[in-house]
Tab-separated table of C-alpha atoms and ligand atoms in Angstrom:
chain	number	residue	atom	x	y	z
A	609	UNK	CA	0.000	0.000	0.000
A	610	UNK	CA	0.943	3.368	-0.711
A	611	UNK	CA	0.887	6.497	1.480
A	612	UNK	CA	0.015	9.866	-0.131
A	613	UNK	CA	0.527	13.242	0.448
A	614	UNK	CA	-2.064	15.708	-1.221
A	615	UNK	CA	-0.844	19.440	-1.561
A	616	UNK	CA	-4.250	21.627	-1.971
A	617	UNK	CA	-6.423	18.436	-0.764
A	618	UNK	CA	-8.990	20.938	-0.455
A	619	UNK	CA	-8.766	21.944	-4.367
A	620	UNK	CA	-10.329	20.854	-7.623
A	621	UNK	CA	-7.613	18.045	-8.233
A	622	UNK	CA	-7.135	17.348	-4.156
A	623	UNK	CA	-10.539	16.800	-4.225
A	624	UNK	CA	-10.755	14.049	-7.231
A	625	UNK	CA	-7.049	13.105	-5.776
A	626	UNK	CA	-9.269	12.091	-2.383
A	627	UNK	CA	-11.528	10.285	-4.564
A	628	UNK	CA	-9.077	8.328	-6.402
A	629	UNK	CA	-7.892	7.030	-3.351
A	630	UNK	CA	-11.534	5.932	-2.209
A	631	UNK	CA	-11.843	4.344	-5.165
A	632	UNK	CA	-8.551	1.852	-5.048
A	633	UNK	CA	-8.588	1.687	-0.945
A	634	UNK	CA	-6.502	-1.130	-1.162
A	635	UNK	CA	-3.813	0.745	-2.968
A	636	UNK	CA	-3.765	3.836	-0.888
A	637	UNK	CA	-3.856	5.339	2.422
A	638	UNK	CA	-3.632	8.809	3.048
A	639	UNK	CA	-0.474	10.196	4.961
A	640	UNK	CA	-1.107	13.839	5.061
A	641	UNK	CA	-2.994	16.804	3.663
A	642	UNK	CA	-2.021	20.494	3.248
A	643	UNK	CA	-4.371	22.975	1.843
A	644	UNK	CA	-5.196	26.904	2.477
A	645	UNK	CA	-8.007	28.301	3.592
A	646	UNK	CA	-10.801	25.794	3.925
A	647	UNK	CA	-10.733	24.834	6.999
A	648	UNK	CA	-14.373	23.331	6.989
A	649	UNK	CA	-13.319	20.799	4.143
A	650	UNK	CA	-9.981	19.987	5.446
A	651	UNK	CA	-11.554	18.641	8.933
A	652	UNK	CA	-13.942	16.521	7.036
A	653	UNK	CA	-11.532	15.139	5.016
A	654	UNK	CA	-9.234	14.577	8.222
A	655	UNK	CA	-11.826	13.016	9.864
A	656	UNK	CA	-12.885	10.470	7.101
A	657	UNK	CA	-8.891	9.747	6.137
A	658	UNK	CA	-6.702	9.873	9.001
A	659	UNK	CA	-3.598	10.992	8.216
A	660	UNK	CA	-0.434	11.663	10.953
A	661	UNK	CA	-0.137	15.362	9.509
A	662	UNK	CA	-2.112	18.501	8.616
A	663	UNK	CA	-1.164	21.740	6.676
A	664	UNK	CA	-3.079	24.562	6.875
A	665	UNK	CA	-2.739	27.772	4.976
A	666	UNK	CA	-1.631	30.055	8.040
A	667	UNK	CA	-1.570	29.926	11.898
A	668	UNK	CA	-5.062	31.546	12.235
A	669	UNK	CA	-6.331	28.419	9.987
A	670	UNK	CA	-4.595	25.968	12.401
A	671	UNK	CA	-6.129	27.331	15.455
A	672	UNK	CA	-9.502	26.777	13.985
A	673	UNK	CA	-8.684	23.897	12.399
A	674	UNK	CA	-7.849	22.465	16.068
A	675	UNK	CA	-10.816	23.842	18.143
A	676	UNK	CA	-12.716	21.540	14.912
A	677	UNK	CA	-10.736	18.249	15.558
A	678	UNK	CA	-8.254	16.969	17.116
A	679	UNK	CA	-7.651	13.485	16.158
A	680	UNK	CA	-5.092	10.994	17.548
A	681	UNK	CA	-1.616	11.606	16.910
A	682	UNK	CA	-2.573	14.133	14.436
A	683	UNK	CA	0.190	16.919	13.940
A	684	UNK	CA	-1.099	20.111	12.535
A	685	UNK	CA	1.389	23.108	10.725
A	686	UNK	CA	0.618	25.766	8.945
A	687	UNK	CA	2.208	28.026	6.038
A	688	UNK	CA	4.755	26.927	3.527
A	689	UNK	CA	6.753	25.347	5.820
A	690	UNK	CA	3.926	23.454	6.893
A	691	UNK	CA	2.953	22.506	3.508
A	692	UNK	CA	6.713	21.596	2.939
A	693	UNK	CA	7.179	19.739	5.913
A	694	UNK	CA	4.123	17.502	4.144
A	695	UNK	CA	5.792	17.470	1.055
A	696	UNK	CA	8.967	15.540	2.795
A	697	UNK	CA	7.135	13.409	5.255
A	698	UNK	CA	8.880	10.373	6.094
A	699	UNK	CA	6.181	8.003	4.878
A	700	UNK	CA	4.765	9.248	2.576
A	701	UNK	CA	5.782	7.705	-0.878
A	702	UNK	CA	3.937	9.933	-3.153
A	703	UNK	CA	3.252	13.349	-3.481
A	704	UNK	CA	0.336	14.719	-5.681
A	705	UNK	CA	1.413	18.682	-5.880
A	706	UNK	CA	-2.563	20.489	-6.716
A	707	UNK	CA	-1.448	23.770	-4.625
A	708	UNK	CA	-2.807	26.249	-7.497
A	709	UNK	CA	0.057	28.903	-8.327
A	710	UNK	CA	3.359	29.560	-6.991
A	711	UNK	CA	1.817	28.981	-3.572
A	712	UNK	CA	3.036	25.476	-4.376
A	713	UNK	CA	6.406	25.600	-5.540
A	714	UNK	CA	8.533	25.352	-2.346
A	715	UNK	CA	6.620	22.228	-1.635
A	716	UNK	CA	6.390	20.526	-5.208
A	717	UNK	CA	10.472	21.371	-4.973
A	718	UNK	CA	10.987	19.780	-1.282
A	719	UNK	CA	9.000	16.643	-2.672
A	720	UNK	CA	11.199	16.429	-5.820
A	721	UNK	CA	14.437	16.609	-3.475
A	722	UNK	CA	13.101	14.446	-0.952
A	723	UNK	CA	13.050	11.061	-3.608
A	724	UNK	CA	9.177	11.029	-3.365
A	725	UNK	CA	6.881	10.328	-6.588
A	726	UNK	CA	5.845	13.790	-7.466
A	727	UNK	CA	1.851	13.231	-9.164
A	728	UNK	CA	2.601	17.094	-10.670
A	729	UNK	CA	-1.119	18.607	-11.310
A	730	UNK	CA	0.499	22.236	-9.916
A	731	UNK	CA	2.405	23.341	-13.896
A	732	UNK	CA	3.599	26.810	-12.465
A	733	UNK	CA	5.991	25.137	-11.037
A	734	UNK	CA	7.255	23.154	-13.775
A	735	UNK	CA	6.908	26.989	-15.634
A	736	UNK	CA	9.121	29.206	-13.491
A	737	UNK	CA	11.450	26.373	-12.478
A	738	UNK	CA	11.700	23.268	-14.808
A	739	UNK	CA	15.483	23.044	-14.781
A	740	UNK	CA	15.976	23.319	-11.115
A	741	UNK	CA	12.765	20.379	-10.812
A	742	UNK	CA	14.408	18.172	-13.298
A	743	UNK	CA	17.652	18.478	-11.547
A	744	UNK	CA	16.601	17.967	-7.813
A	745	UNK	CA	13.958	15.137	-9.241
A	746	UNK	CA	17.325	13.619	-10.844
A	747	UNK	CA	19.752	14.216	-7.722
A	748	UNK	CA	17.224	11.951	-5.332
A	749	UNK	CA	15.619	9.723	-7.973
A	750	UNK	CA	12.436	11.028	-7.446
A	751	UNK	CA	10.116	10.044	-10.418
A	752	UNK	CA	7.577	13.136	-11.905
A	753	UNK	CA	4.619	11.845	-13.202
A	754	UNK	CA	2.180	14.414	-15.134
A	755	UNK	CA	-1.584	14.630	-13.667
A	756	UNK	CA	-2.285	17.323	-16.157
A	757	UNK	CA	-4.209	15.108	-18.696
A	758	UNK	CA	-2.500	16.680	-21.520
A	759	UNK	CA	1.142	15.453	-20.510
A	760	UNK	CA	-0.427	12.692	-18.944
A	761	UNK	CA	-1.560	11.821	-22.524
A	762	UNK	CA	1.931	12.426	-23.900
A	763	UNK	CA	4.202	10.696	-20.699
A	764	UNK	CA	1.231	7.764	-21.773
A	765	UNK	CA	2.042	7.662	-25.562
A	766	UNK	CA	5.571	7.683	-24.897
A	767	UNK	CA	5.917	4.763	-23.079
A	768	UNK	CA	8.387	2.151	-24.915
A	769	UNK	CA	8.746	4.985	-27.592
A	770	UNK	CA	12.691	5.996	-28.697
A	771	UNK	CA	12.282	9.574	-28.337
A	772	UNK	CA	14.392	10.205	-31.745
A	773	UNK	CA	11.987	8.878	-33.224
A	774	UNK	CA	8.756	11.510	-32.005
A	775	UNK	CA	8.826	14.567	-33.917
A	776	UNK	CA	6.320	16.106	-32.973
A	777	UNK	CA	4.097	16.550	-29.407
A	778	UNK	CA	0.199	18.019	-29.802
A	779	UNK	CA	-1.653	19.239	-26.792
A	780	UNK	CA	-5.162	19.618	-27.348
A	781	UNK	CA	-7.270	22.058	-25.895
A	782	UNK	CA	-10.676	22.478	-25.321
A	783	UNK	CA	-11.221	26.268	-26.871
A	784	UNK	CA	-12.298	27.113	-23.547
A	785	UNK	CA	-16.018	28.883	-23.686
A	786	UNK	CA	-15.138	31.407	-25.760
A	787	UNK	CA	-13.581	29.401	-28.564
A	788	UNK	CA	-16.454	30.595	-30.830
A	789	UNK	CA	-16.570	34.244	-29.569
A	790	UNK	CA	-15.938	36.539	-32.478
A	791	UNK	CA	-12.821	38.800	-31.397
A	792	UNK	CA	-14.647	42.042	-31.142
A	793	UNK	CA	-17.144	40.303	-28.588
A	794	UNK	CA	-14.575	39.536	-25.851
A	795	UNK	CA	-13.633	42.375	-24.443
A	796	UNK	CA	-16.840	43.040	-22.866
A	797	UNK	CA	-16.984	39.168	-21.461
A	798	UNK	CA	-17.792	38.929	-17.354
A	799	UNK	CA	-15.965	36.796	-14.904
A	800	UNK	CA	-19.128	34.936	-14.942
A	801	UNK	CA	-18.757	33.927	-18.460
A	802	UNK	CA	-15.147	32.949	-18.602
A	803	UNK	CA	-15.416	30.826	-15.442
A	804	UNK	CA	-18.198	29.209	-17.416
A	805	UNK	CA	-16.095	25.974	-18.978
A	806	UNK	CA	-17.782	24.052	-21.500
A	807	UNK	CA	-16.164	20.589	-20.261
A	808	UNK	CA	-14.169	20.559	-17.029
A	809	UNK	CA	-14.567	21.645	-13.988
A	810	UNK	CA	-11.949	23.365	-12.080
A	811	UNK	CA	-10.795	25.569	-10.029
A	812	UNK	CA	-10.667	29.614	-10.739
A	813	UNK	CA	-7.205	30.523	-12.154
A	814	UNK	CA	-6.786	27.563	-14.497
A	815	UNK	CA	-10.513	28.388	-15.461
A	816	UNK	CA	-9.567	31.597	-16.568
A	817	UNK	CA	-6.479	30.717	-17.878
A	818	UNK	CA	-8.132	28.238	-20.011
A	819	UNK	CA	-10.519	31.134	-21.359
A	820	UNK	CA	-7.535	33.267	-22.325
A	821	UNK	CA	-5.869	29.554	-23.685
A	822	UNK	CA	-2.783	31.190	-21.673
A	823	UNK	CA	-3.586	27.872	-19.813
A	824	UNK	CA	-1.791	25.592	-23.612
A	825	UNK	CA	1.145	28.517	-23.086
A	826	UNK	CA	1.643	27.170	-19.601
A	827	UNK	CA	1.362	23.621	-20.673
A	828	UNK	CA	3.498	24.266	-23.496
A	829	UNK	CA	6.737	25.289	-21.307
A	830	UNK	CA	5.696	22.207	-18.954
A	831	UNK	CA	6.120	20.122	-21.792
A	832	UNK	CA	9.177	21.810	-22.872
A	833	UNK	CA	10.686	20.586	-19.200
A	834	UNK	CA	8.794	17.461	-19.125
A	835	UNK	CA	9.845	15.886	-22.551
A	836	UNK	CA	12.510	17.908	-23.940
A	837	UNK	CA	11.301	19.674	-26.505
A	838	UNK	CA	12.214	22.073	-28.535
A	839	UNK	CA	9.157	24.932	-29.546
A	840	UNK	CA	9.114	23.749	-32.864
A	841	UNK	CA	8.549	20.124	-31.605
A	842	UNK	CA	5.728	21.077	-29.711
A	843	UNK	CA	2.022	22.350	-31.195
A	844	UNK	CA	-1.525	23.135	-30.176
A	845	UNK	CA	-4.762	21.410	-31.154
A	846	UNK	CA	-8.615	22.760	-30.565
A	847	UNK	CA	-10.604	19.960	-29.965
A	848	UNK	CA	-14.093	20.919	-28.652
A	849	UNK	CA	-14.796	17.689	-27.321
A	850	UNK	CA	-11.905	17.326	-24.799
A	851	UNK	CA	-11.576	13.279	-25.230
A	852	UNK	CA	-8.107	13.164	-27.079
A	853	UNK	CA	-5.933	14.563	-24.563
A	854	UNK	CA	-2.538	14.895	-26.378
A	855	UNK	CA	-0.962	13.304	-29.749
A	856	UNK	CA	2.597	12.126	-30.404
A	857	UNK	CA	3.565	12.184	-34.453
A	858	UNK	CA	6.292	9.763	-35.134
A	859	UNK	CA	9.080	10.274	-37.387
A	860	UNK	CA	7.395	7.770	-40.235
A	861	UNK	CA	4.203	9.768	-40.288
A	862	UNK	CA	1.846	7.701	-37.573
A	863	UNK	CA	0.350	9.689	-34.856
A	864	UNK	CA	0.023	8.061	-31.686
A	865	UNK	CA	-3.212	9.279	-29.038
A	866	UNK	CA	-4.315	8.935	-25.911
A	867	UNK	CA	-8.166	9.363	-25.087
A	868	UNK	CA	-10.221	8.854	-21.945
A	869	UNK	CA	-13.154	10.492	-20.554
A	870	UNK	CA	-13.292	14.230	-19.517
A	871	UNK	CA	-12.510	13.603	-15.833
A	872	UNK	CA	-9.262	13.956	-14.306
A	873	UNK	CA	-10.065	10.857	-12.095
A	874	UNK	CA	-8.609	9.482	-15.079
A	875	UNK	CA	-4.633	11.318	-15.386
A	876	UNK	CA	-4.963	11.521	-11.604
A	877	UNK	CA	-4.987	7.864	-10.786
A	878	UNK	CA	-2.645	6.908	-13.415
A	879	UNK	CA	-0.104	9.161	-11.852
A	880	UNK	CA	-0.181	7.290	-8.860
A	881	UNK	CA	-0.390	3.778	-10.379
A	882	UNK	CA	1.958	4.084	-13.432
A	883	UNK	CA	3.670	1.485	-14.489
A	884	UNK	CA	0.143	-0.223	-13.366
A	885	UNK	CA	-3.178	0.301	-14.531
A	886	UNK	CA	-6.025	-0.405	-12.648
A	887	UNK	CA	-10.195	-0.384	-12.992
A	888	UNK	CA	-11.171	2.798	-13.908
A	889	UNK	CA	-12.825	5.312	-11.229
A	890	UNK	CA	-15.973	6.313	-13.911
A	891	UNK	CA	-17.216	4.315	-16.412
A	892	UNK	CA	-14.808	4.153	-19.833
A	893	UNK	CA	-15.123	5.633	-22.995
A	894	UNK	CA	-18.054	5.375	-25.585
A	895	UNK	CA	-16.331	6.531	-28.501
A	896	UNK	CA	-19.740	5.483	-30.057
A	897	UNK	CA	-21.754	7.553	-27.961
A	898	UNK	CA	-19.425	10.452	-28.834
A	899	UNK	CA	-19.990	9.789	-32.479
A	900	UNK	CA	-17.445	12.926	-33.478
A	901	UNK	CA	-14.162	14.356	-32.936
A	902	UNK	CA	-13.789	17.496	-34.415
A	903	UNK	CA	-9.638	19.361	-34.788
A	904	UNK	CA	-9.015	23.046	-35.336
A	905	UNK	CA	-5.901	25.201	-35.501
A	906	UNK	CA	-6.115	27.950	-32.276
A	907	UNK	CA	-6.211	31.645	-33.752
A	908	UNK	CA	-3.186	33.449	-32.464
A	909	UNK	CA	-5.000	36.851	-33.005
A	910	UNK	CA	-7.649	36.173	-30.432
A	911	UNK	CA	-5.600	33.822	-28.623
A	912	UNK	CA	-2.217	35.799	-28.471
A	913	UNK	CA	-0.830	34.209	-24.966
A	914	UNK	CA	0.045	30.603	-26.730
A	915	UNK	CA	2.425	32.567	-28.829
A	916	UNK	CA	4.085	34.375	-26.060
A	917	UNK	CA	4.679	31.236	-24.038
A	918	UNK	CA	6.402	29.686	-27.281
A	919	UNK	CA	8.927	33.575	-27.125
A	920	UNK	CA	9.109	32.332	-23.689
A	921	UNK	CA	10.459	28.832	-24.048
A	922	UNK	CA	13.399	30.299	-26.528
A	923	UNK	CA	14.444	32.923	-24.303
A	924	UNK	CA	16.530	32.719	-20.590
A	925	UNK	CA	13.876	31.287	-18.093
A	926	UNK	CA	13.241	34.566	-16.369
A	927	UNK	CA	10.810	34.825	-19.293
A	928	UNK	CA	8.790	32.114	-18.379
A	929	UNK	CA	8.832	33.109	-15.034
A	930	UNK	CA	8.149	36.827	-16.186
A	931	UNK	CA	4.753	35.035	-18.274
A	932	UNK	CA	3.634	33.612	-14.944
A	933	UNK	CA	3.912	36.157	-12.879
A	934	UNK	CA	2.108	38.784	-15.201
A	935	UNK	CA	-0.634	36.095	-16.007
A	936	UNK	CA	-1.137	35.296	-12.346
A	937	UNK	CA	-1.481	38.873	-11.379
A	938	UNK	CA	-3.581	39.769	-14.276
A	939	UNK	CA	-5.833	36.911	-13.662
A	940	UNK	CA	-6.046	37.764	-9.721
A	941	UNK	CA	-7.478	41.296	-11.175
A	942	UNK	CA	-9.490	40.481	-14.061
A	943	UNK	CA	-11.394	38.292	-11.153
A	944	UNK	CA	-11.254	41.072	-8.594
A	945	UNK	CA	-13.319	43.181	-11.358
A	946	UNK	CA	-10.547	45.558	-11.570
A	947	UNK	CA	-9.574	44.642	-15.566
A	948	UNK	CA	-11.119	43.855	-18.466
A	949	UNK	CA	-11.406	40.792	-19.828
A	950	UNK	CA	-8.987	41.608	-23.027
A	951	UNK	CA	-6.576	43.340	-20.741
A	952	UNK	CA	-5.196	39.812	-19.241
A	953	UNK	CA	-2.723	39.448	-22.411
A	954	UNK	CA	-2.064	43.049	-22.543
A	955	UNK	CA	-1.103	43.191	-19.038
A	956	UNK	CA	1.042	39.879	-20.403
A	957	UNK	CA	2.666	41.229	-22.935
A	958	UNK	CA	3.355	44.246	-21.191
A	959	UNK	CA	5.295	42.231	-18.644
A	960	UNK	CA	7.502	40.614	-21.230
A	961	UNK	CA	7.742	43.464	-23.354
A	962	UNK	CA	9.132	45.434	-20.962
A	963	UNK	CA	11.614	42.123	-19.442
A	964	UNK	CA	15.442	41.730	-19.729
A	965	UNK	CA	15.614	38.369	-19.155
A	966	UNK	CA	18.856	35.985	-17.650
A	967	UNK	CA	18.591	32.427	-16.258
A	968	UNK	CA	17.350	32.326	-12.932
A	969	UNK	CA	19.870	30.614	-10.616
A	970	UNK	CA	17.740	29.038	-7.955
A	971	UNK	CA	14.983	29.175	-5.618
A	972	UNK	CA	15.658	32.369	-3.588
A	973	UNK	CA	15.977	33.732	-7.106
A	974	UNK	CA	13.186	32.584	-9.047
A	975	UNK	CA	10.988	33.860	-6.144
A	976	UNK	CA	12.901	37.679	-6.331
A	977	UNK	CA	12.416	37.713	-10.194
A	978	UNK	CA	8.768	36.547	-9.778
A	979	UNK	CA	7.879	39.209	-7.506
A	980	UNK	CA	9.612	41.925	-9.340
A	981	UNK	CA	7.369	40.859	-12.554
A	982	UNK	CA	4.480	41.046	-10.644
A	983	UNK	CA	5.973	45.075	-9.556
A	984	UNK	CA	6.329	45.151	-13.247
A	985	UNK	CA	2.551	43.936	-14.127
A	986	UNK	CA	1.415	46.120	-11.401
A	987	UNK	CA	2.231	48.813	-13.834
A	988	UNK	CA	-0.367	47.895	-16.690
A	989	UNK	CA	-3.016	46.824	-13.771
A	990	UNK	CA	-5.447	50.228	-12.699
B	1692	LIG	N1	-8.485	21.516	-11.881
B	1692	LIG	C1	-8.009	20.896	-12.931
B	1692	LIG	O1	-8.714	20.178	-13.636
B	1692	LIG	C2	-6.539	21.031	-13.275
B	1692	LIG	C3	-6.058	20.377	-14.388
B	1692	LIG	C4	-4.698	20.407	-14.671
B	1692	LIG	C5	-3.837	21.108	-13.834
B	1692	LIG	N2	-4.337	21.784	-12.771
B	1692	LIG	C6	-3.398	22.518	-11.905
B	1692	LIG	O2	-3.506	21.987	-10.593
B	1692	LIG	C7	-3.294	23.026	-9.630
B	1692	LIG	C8	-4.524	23.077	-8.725
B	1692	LIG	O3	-5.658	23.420	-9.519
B	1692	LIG	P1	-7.137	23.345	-8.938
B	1692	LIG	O4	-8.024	23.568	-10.094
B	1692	LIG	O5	-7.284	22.132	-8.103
B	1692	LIG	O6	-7.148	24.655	-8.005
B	1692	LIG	P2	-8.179	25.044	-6.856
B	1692	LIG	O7	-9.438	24.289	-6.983
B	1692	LIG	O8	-8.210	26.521	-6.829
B	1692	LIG	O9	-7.446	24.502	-5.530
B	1692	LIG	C9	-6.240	25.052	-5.067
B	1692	LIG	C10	-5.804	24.338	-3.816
B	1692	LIG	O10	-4.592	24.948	-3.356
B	1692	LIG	C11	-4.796	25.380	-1.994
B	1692	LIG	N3	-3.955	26.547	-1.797
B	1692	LIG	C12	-3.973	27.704	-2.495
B	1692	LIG	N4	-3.012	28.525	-2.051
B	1692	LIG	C13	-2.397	27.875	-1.036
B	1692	LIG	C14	-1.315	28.185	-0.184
B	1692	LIG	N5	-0.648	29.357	-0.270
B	1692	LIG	N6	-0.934	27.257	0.740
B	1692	LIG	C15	-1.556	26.069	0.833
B	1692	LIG	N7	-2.587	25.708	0.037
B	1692	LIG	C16	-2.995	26.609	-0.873
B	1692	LIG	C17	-6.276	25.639	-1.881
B	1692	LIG	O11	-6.672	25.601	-0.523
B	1692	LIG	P3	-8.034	26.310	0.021
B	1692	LIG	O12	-9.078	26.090	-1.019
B	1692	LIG	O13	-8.272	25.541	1.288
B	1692	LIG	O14	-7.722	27.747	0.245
B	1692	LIG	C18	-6.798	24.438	-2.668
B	1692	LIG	O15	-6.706	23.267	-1.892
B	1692	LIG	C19	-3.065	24.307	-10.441
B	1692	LIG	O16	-1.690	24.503	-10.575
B	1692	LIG	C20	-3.689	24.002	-11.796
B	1692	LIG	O17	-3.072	24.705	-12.853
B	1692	LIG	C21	-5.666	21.742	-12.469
């Protein structure tokens, strides 16, 4: 049996992470949980799992947390130490990182150097710091498995595949709900609408991120680290119906694809069983029930962010972590009411535009140029 740790237990993916492991109980027990603000959710899901340690977002959320439950030999912490301290435990022998933002890089990093398998849902920090990931995964022989369901589709297809042999690596993505909005219409779009997804369902940033399709820009830097490829290896897919996740062209002209049902139950538990497969946690695939799958290129006018993530991946990796920082600001705002809709990849492109990038050394570093992007986005933000 296997004991897990799940950063942001409380989130979209902690929550279906939680489920997984309901659904396979006799694979896996839970070791500990870490999570921010939702206290409420947290005790219940101490309560029904049991595990020897607790994370909560800050102090405040601890004390509350304890005058909820105190279970026996539970350990509560708070803060990013507490959430790194779960990222290391002892027994734990896998690590699903679902933190949303750079909130989770300190612990997706400890987990990496501590040996553990890292179930990587949590991209930003495979964005901002992919080398320094890959190298601390590589010091401790920690193994990264994708649970985003697009490189979970690729790290799939590429089993017992020579990778000289793949030229090229195709995320799909949904269009997000605004795939058919004509380009004059969006400016004027609410919150409401772009957190409206027309398949998945998850949590606010990557919602919004997957309206802008900054959200394939992300994932196209994490597959940069993940796979090692080049921007002209890697390309973007629309595909309305969200059932191929990701495609892998070989060098003779086949295209190899990975499909499964729009739930990440699906990339989720295969992170934590790979090599293994087991029964699935929701019914499989109908491809006859589907009956279509429909392919279109993305439109870089209306869609400009995919393109700056591809500027991104050729330049030092300050740009990347430039990218993130802008994009996570401008989301926080465009949510907070304070921008427009069409200013989240103007705010973007501001941030780069006005960059000087360098390679980013390590941690201490990555987090100084992060937060003096975000000085710079706060610029182009009202
Ligand atoms: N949802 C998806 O389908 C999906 C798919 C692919 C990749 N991802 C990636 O997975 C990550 C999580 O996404 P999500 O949709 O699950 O996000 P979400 O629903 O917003 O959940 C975020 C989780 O992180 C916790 N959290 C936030 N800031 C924290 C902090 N400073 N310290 C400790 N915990 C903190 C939240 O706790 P509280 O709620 O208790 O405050 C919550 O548990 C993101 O990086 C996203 O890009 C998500």
């Amino acid at each position: 049996m296997k004991a897990l740790t799940i950063l942001g237990s409380t989130g979209s993916i902690g929550r279906n992470a939680l489920a997984v492991a309901d659904h396979l109980p006799s694979l896996f027990r839970v070791a500990a949980l870490a999570a921010g603000s939702n206290i409420g959710l947290l005790v219940e899901q101490a309560v029904k799992h049991r595990p020897a340690l607790v994370s909560t977002g800050d102090e405040a959320g601890a004390r509350e947390f304890l005058r909820l439950y105190r279970g026996p030999g539970l350990r509560v912490v708070w803060g990013p130490k507490g959430a790194e301290e779960a990222a290391v435990l002892e027994e734990a022998d896998i690590v699903v990182s679902a933190i949303s933002g750079l909130g989770g890089l300190r612990a997706t990093l400890a987990a990496a150097g501590a040996g553990k398998r890292l179930a990587l849902a949590n991209k930003e920090s495979m964005v901002v710091a992919g080398r320094l990931l890959r190298e601390e995964a590589k010091r401790s022989g920690a193994d990264i498995v994708p649970v985003d369901s697009e490189h979970s589709g690729v790290f799939q297809c590429l089993a017992g595949v020579r990778r000289e042999e793949v030229r090229k690596i195709i995320l799909t993505a949904s269009g997000g709900p605004f795939f058919k909005t004509p380009a004059e219409e969006l400016e004027g779009k609410s919150v409401e609408e772009a957190l409206a997804h027309p398949r998945w369902a998850m949590g606010p940033k990557v919602t919004i991120d997957s309206a802008t399709m900054m959200n394939k820009g992300l994932e196209l830097i994490e597959a940069h680290w993940l796979f090692d490829a080049g921007p002209d290896e890697l390309d973007v897919l629309v595909h309305p119906q969200s059932i191929v996740h990701s495609l892998v062209e070989m060098r003779d002209g086949s295209v190899l694809a990975q499909l499964s049902p729009t739930d990440m139950r699906f990339p989720i538990q295969y992170a934590l069983t790979h090599p293994r497969r087991e029964p699935p946690p929701l019914p499989s695939l109908n491809l006859a029930a589907v009956r279509s799958l429909e392919f279109f290129p993305p439109d870089p006018e209306k869609f400009p962010l995919i393109d700056q993530a591809r500027r991104a991946i050729e330049e030092p990796s300050s740009f990347s972590i430039a990218l993130n920082a802008g994009n996570e600001e401008a989301v926080a705002a465009f949510l907070d009411g304070r921008i427009r809709f069409t200013d989240i990849p103007r705010v973007v492109m501001g941030v780069l535009d006005s960059h000087r990038g360098r390679e980013a050394d390590d941690l201490e570093d990555i987090l100084r140029l992060d937060s003096d992007a975000r000085r710079a986005a706060a610029k182009f933000i009202p």
